[in-house]
Amino acid sequence: MKGSSSLTIPPFFDLQSRDEVGSTNDEVRLLAEQGAQDGTVVWALRQSAGRGRHGRTWTSPEGNLYFSILLRPSVSIAEAANLSFVASLGLADAIRTFIPECKISLKWPNDVLLEGRKISGVLLESKANNSGKLEYLIMGIGVNLQHYPDDARYPATSILEQNKDNTPKPGKMLEAFLNSFDPWYKLWNKEGFASIRTAWLDQAHGLGDKIYVRLPGETLSGRFVTIDQDGALDLDLDNGNQRLITAGDVFFASS
Ligand code: BTN
């Protein structure tokens, strides 16, 4: 692929570029199983079988950014789940460099919102070793630069829609992300989740507000209090009970 060698990225990352793949997460998994190193990145112009969370399809036409990173931190599977928050912080910083005038906020657990609409998604897939620790984690990220789905569960947007004059090429957004993510990842490696949690809460969308959380088979309604020390969403239910949620889709009563 043209242009990838001209990107300035931190030395931790080893970038491989492809024109089209099924899913960059699957490409990275193949490399991981062959022993690829921590920091291997696969970026593709198009995906023919892009995946979203909960087994959904991630439509991947040329013009948006699609990539996956292989990470091998020495942590438990539960701790590795924190990396979705680390990814969101890197994404928010990277997107902000292109459109500083737009409002960027973070939606639990790992979406970035631009003017209240979804601009990017993160899909974490991990493998445990025999002692239950993380062997590797694949961090798959999609960013809507030129296109966005108009039939998504949650309203979406693109940078093009918000700011026609400064829509970056995928390579430029990838470069910005890898440079923004690197210091957050180092901070997480050094200090754990506590400072990531604080930084994430500073940009959280709807903190303190009424929200709905859609779970398989039920929708909960309550006030978004905080995220706990493991990243679970702390919800004060309308019936007065408290509930900690580890997976679900959040919707806001007002945006
Ligand atoms: C979500 O549902 O919000 C997560 C979407 C993640 C999409 C990215 S695009 C690159 C990587 N490859 C995939 O198949 N999915 C992730």
Short mmCIF file of C-alpha atoms and ligand atoms in Angstrom, two decimals, residues 21-26 42 44 47 49-60 65-69 110-111 118 120-125 138-143 249, ligand 1:
data_model
loop_
_atom_site.label_atom_id
_atom_site.label_comp_id
_atom_site.label_asym_id
_atom_site.label_seq_id
_atom_site.Cartn_x
_atom_site.Cartn_y
_atom_site.Cartn_z
CA VAL A 21 -8.44 -8.10 4.26
CA GLY A 22 -11.44 -9.88 5.79
CA SER A 23 -10.83 -8.36 9.23
CA THR A 24 -7.62 -6.76 10.51
CA ASN A 25 -8.30 -8.53 13.84
CA ASP A 26 -8.06 -11.89 12.05
CA VAL A 42 -2.09 -4.30 10.64
CA ALA A 44 -6.12 -2.12 5.76
CA GLN A 47 -12.33 -4.95 5.09
CA ALA A 49 -15.74 -9.01 6.84
CA GLY A 50 -15.23 -6.25 9.43
CA ARG A 51 -16.63 -7.12 12.87
CA GLY A 52 -18.12 -4.94 15.58
CA ARG A 53 -18.86 -5.74 19.22
CA HIS A 54 -21.42 -8.44 20.07
CA GLY A 55 -20.87 -10.14 16.69
CA ARG A 56 -22.24 -7.21 14.68
CA THR A 57 -20.99 -6.30 11.20
CA TRP A 58 -18.64 -3.31 10.82
CA THR A 59 -19.16 -2.09 7.26
CA SER A 60 -15.72 -1.12 5.97
CA LEU A 65 -9.57 3.82 9.05
CA TYR A 66 -9.37 0.10 9.98
CA PHE A 67 -6.50 -1.35 11.97
CA SER A 68 -5.61 -3.76 14.76
CA ILE A 69 -2.73 -3.80 17.25
CA ASN A 110 -15.27 2.25 24.46
CA ASP A 111 -16.92 4.53 21.92
CA LYS A 118 -20.43 7.66 17.32
CA SER A 120 -15.17 5.22 16.26
CA GLY A 121 -15.38 1.74 17.74
CA VAL A 122 -12.98 -0.58 19.54
CA LEU A 123 -13.14 -4.40 19.45
CA LEU A 124 -10.89 -6.23 21.93
CA GLU A 125 -10.23 -9.94 21.44
CA ILE A 138 -5.91 -7.76 19.71
CA MET A 139 -7.14 -4.17 19.78
CA GLY A 140 -9.19 -3.56 16.62
CA ILE A 141 -10.19 0.02 15.86
CA GLY A 142 -12.37 1.63 13.22
CA VAL A 143 -12.70 5.40 12.73
CA ASP A 249 -25.14 -0.81 25.27
C1 BTN B 1 -17.78 -1.59 17.69
O1 BTN B 1 -18.71 -2.40 17.54
O2 BTN B 1 -17.99 -0.43 18.06
C2 BTN B 1 -16.34 -2.00 17.44
C3 BTN B 1 -15.97 -1.87 15.99
C4 BTN B 1 -14.53 -2.27 15.71
C5 BTN B 1 -14.21 -2.22 14.23
C6 BTN B 1 -12.75 -2.45 13.96
S1 BTN B 1 -12.30 -2.04 12.30
C7 BTN B 1 -10.73 -2.78 12.54
C8 BTN B 1 -10.95 -4.03 13.35
N1 BTN B 1 -11.28 -5.15 12.48
C9 BTN B 1 -12.52 -5.59 12.68
O3 BTN B 1 -13.06 -6.53 12.06
N2 BTN B 1 -13.12 -4.87 13.63
C10 BTN B 1 -12.23 -3.87 14.18
#
